[in-house]
Amino acid sequence: MRLNEKQVQAIKTALTVSYGSDAEVWLFGSRTDDSLRGGDIDLLVRNAPEGEDGFKRKIKFQVEMEKRLGERRIDVVVEKSGDERLIVRNACEYGIRL
């Protein structure tokens, strides 16, 4: 995994601030492969509270991460109840829970 402990803690703190303590965050994509270099940070948020404020929570999460990590390219996918999207299935199967 190509994130250091400080980056992992920053992401987890931003997650808790934005989604609460029940939410989980998974790293997926090229950052899970130590043999690669560069690349954006791809994150899957699981067990996020559902409701009308989902978009606001996602934006808040991204803003909180930027405060803690600086400006970086970070892609966030939020899993919804019964989500069958391929990106969600792949992130769950090959990703790393932070």
mmCIF file with all atom_site columns, C-alpha atoms in Angstrom:
data_model
loop_
_atom_site.group_PDB
_atom_site.id
_atom_site.type_symbol
_atom_site.label_atom_id
_atom_site.label_alt_id
_atom_site.label_comp_id
_atom_site.label_asym_id
_atom_site.label_entity_id
_atom_site.label_seq_id
_atom_site.pdbx_PDB_ins_code
_atom_site.Cartn_x
_atom_site.Cartn_y
_atom_site.Cartn_z
_atom_site.occupancy
_atom_site.B_iso_or_equiv
_atom_site.pdbx_formal_charge
_atom_site.auth_seq_id
_atom_site.auth_comp_id
_atom_site.auth_asym_id
_atom_site.auth_atom_id
_atom_site.pdbx_PDB_model_num
ATOM 1  C CA . MET A 1 1  ? 0.000   0.000  0.000   1.00 0.00 ? 1  MET A CA 1
ATOM 2  C CA . ARG A 1 2  ? 1.450   3.313  -1.042  1.00 0.00 ? 2  ARG A CA 1
ATOM 3  C CA . LEU A 1 3  ? 0.125   5.506  1.761   1.00 0.00 ? 3  LEU A CA 1
ATOM 4  C CA . ASN A 1 4  ? 2.056   6.245  4.915   1.00 0.00 ? 4  ASN A CA 1
ATOM 5  C CA . GLU A 1 5  ? 0.566   6.036  8.400   1.00 0.00 ? 5  GLU A CA 1
ATOM 6  C CA . LYS A 1 6  ? 0.081   9.815  8.620   1.00 0.00 ? 6  LYS A CA 1
ATOM 7  C CA . GLN A 1 7  ? -1.906  9.805  5.358   1.00 0.00 ? 7  GLN A CA 1
ATOM 8  C CA . VAL A 1 8  ? -4.016  6.842  6.503   1.00 0.00 ? 8  VAL A CA 1
ATOM 9  C CA . GLN A 1 9  ? -4.839  8.580  9.788   1.00 0.00 ? 9  GLN A CA 1
ATOM 10 C CA . ALA A 1 10 ? -5.714  11.803 7.959   1.00 0.00 ? 10 ALA A CA 1
ATOM 11 C CA . ILE A 1 11 ? -8.135  9.932  5.687   1.00 0.00 ? 11 ILE A CA 1
ATOM 12 C CA . LYS A 1 12 ? -9.723  8.065  8.614   1.00 0.00 ? 12 LYS A CA 1
ATOM 13 C CA . THR A 1 13 ? -10.149 11.288 10.600  1.00 0.00 ? 13 THR A CA 1
ATOM 14 C CA . ALA A 1 14 ? -11.736 13.033 7.617   1.00 0.00 ? 14 ALA A CA 1
ATOM 15 C CA . LEU A 1 15 ? -14.059 10.037 7.208   1.00 0.00 ? 15 LEU A CA 1
ATOM 16 C CA . THR A 1 16 ? -15.226 10.134 10.831  1.00 0.00 ? 16 THR A CA 1
ATOM 17 C CA . VAL A 1 17 ? -15.774 13.909 10.718  1.00 0.00 ? 17 VAL A CA 1
ATOM 18 C CA . SER A 1 18 ? -17.801 13.609 7.511   1.00 0.00 ? 18 SER A CA 1
ATOM 19 C CA . TYR A 1 19 ? -19.648 10.287 7.843   1.00 0.00 ? 19 TYR A CA 1
ATOM 20 C CA . GLY A 1 20 ? -19.511 9.274  11.497  1.00 0.00 ? 20 GLY A CA 1
ATOM 21 C CA . SER A 1 21 ? -17.834 6.386  13.296  1.00 0.00 ? 21 SER A CA 1
ATOM 22 C CA . ASP A 1 22 ? -19.776 3.575  11.559  1.00 0.00 ? 22 ASP A CA 1
ATOM 23 C CA . ALA A 1 23 ? -18.412 4.380  8.093   1.00 0.00 ? 23 ALA A CA 1
ATOM 24 C CA . GLU A 1 24 ? -15.476 2.471  6.594   1.00 0.00 ? 24 GLU A CA 1
ATOM 25 C CA . VAL A 1 25 ? -12.984 3.578  3.976   1.00 0.00 ? 25 VAL A CA 1
ATOM 26 C CA . TRP A 1 26 ? -11.219 1.264  1.527   1.00 0.00 ? 26 TRP A CA 1
ATOM 27 C CA . LEU A 1 27 ? -8.234  2.086  -0.661  1.00 0.00 ? 27 LEU A CA 1
ATOM 28 C CA . PHE A 1 28 ? -8.355  0.575  -4.138  1.00 0.00 ? 28 PHE A CA 1
ATOM 29 C CA . GLY A 1 29 ? -6.698  1.042  -7.508  1.00 0.00 ? 29 GLY A CA 1
ATOM 30 C CA . SER A 1 30 ? -3.016  1.606  -8.229  1.00 0.00 ? 30 SER A CA 1
ATOM 31 C CA . ARG A 1 31 ? -2.160  2.783  -4.696  1.00 0.00 ? 31 ARG A CA 1
ATOM 32 C CA . THR A 1 32 ? -2.664  -0.776 -3.411  1.00 0.00 ? 32 THR A CA 1
ATOM 33 C CA . ASP A 1 33 ? 0.293   -1.965 -5.520  1.00 0.00 ? 33 ASP A CA 1
ATOM 34 C CA . ASP A 1 34 ? 3.692   -1.209 -3.972  1.00 0.00 ? 34 ASP A CA 1
ATOM 35 C CA . SER A 1 35 ? 5.489   -1.852 -7.273  1.00 0.00 ? 35 SER A CA 1
ATOM 36 C CA . LEU A 1 36 ? 3.822   1.103  -9.018  1.00 0.00 ? 36 LEU A CA 1
ATOM 37 C CA . ARG A 1 37 ? 4.553   4.815  -8.704  1.00 0.00 ? 37 ARG A CA 1
ATOM 38 C CA . GLY A 1 38 ? 2.359   7.891  -8.683  1.00 0.00 ? 38 GLY A CA 1
ATOM 39 C CA . GLY A 1 39 ? -1.337  7.743  -9.351  1.00 0.00 ? 39 GLY A CA 1
ATOM 40 C CA . ASP A 1 40 ? -4.351  9.230  -7.657  1.00 0.00 ? 40 ASP A CA 1
ATOM 41 C CA . ILE A 1 41 ? -5.882  8.005  -4.407  1.00 0.00 ? 41 ILE A CA 1
ATOM 42 C CA . ASP A 1 42 ? -9.034  5.952  -5.014  1.00 0.00 ? 42 ASP A CA 1
ATOM 43 C CA . LEU A 1 43 ? -11.296 5.505  -1.991  1.00 0.00 ? 43 LEU A CA 1
ATOM 44 C CA . LEU A 1 44 ? -14.513 3.605  -1.396  1.00 0.00 ? 44 LEU A CA 1
ATOM 45 C CA . VAL A 1 45 ? -16.729 4.728  1.486   1.00 0.00 ? 45 VAL A CA 1
ATOM 46 C CA . ARG A 1 46 ? -18.877 1.937  2.937   1.00 0.00 ? 46 ARG A CA 1
ATOM 47 C CA . ASN A 1 47 ? -21.623 2.027  5.586   1.00 0.00 ? 47 ASN A CA 1
ATOM 48 C CA . ALA A 1 48 ? -22.200 5.728  4.969   1.00 0.00 ? 48 ALA A CA 1
ATOM 49 C CA . PRO A 1 49 ? -25.444 7.155  6.340   1.00 0.00 ? 49 PRO A CA 1
ATOM 50 C CA . GLU A 1 50 ? -27.991 7.380  3.548   1.00 0.00 ? 50 GLU A CA 1
ATOM 51 C CA . GLY A 1 51 ? -30.223 10.343 2.971   1.00 0.00 ? 51 GLY A CA 1
ATOM 52 C CA . GLU A 1 52 ? -30.598 13.627 1.192   1.00 0.00 ? 52 GLU A CA 1
ATOM 53 C CA . ASP A 1 53 ? -27.309 15.012 2.482   1.00 0.00 ? 53 ASP A CA 1
ATOM 54 C CA . GLY A 1 54 ? -25.142 12.357 0.764   1.00 0.00 ? 54 GLY A CA 1
ATOM 55 C CA . PHE A 1 55 ? -23.639 14.793 -1.736  1.00 0.00 ? 55 PHE A CA 1
ATOM 56 C CA . LYS A 1 56 ? -22.836 17.313 1.039   1.00 0.00 ? 56 LYS A CA 1
ATOM 57 C CA . ARG A 1 57 ? -21.126 14.595 3.081   1.00 0.00 ? 57 ARG A CA 1
ATOM 58 C CA . LYS A 1 58 ? -19.003 13.567 0.105   1.00 0.00 ? 58 LYS A CA 1
ATOM 59 C CA . ILE A 1 59 ? -17.906 17.166 -0.515  1.00 0.00 ? 59 ILE A CA 1
ATOM 60 C CA . LYS A 1 60 ? -17.181 17.606 3.202   1.00 0.00 ? 60 LYS A CA 1
ATOM 61 C CA . PHE A 1 61 ? -15.059 14.434 3.143   1.00 0.00 ? 61 PHE A CA 1
ATOM 62 C CA . GLN A 1 62 ? -13.055 15.725 0.197   1.00 0.00 ? 62 GLN A CA 1
ATOM 63 C CA . VAL A 1 63 ? -12.566 19.141 1.834   1.00 0.00 ? 63 VAL A CA 1
ATOM 64 C CA . GLU A 1 64 ? -11.491 17.533 5.129   1.00 0.00 ? 64 GLU A CA 1
ATOM 65 C CA . MET A 1 65 ? -8.960  15.356 3.287   1.00 0.00 ? 65 MET A CA 1
ATOM 66 C CA . GLU A 1 66 ? -7.571  18.354 1.418   1.00 0.00 ? 66 GLU A CA 1
ATOM 67 C CA . LYS A 1 67 ? -7.094  20.191 4.739   1.00 0.00 ? 67 LYS A CA 1
ATOM 68 C CA . ARG A 1 68 ? -5.133  17.246 6.119   1.00 0.00 ? 68 ARG A CA 1
ATOM 69 C CA . LEU A 1 69 ? -3.294  15.968 3.020   1.00 0.00 ? 69 LEU A CA 1
ATOM 70 C CA . GLY A 1 70 ? -2.942  19.062 0.880   1.00 0.00 ? 70 GLY A CA 1
ATOM 71 C CA . GLU A 1 71 ? -4.049  19.289 -2.703  1.00 0.00 ? 71 GLU A CA 1
ATOM 72 C CA . ARG A 1 72 ? -4.063  15.793 -4.221  1.00 0.00 ? 72 ARG A CA 1
ATOM 73 C CA . ARG A 1 73 ? -6.031  13.941 -6.808  1.00 0.00 ? 73 ARG A CA 1
ATOM 74 C CA . ILE A 1 74 ? -8.485  11.855 -4.779  1.00 0.00 ? 74 ILE A CA 1
ATOM 75 C CA . ASP A 1 75 ? -11.433 9.958  -6.235  1.00 0.00 ? 75 ASP A CA 1
ATOM 76 C CA . VAL A 1 76 ? -14.221 8.977  -3.844  1.00 0.00 ? 76 VAL A CA 1
ATOM 77 C CA . VAL A 1 77 ? -16.904 6.378  -4.504  1.00 0.00 ? 77 VAL A CA 1
ATOM 78 C CA . VAL A 1 78 ? -19.701 6.057  -1.947  1.00 0.00 ? 78 VAL A CA 1
ATOM 79 C CA . GLU A 1 79 ? -21.388 2.660  -1.754  1.00 0.00 ? 79 GLU A CA 1
ATOM 80 C CA . LYS A 1 80 ? -25.159 2.771  -1.481  1.00 0.00 ? 80 LYS A CA 1
ATOM 81 C CA . SER A 1 81 ? -27.441 0.074  -0.110  1.00 0.00 ? 81 SER A CA 1
ATOM 82 C CA . GLY A 1 82 ? -27.673 -2.778 -2.624  1.00 0.00 ? 82 GLY A CA 1
ATOM 83 C CA . ASP A 1 83 ? -24.965 -1.207 -4.807  1.00 0.00 ? 83 ASP A CA 1
ATOM 84 C CA . GLU A 1 84 ? -24.096 -3.531 -7.706  1.00 0.00 ? 84 GLU A CA 1
ATOM 85 C CA . ARG A 1 85 ? -21.710 -1.235 -9.594  1.00 0.00 ? 85 ARG A CA 1
ATOM 86 C CA . LEU A 1 86 ? -18.590 -2.967 -10.911 1.00 0.00 ? 86 LEU A CA 1
ATOM 87 C CA . ILE A 1 87 ? -16.298 -0.366 -9.343  1.00 0.00 ? 87 ILE A CA 1
ATOM 88 C CA . VAL A 1 88 ? -17.793 -1.106 -5.907  1.00 0.00 ? 88 VAL A CA 1
ATOM 89 C CA . ARG A 1 89 ? -17.457 -4.878 -6.356  1.00 0.00 ? 89 ARG A CA 1
ATOM 90 C CA . ASN A 1 90 ? -13.831 -4.541 -7.491  1.00 0.00 ? 90 ASN A CA 1
ATOM 91 C CA . ALA A 1 91 ? -12.949 -2.158 -4.655  1.00 0.00 ? 91 ALA A CA 1
ATOM 92 C CA . CYS A 1 92 ? -14.426 -4.583 -2.114  1.00 0.00 ? 92 CYS A CA 1
ATOM 93 C CA . GLU A 1 93 ? -12.676 -7.584 -3.646  1.00 0.00 ? 93 GLU A CA 1
ATOM 94 C CA . TYR A 1 94 ? -9.226  -6.096 -4.276  1.00 0.00 ? 94 TYR A CA 1
ATOM 95 C CA . GLY A 1 95 ? -9.128  -3.063 -1.994  1.00 0.00 ? 95 GLY A CA 1
ATOM 96 C CA . ILE A 1 96 ? -7.531  -2.565 1.405   1.00 0.00 ? 96 ILE A CA 1
ATOM 97 C CA . ARG A 1 97 ? -9.610  -1.421 4.361   1.00 0.00 ? 97 ARG A CA 1
ATOM 98 C CA . LEU A 1 98 ? -7.936  1.508  6.095   1.00 0.00 ? 98 LEU A CA 1
#
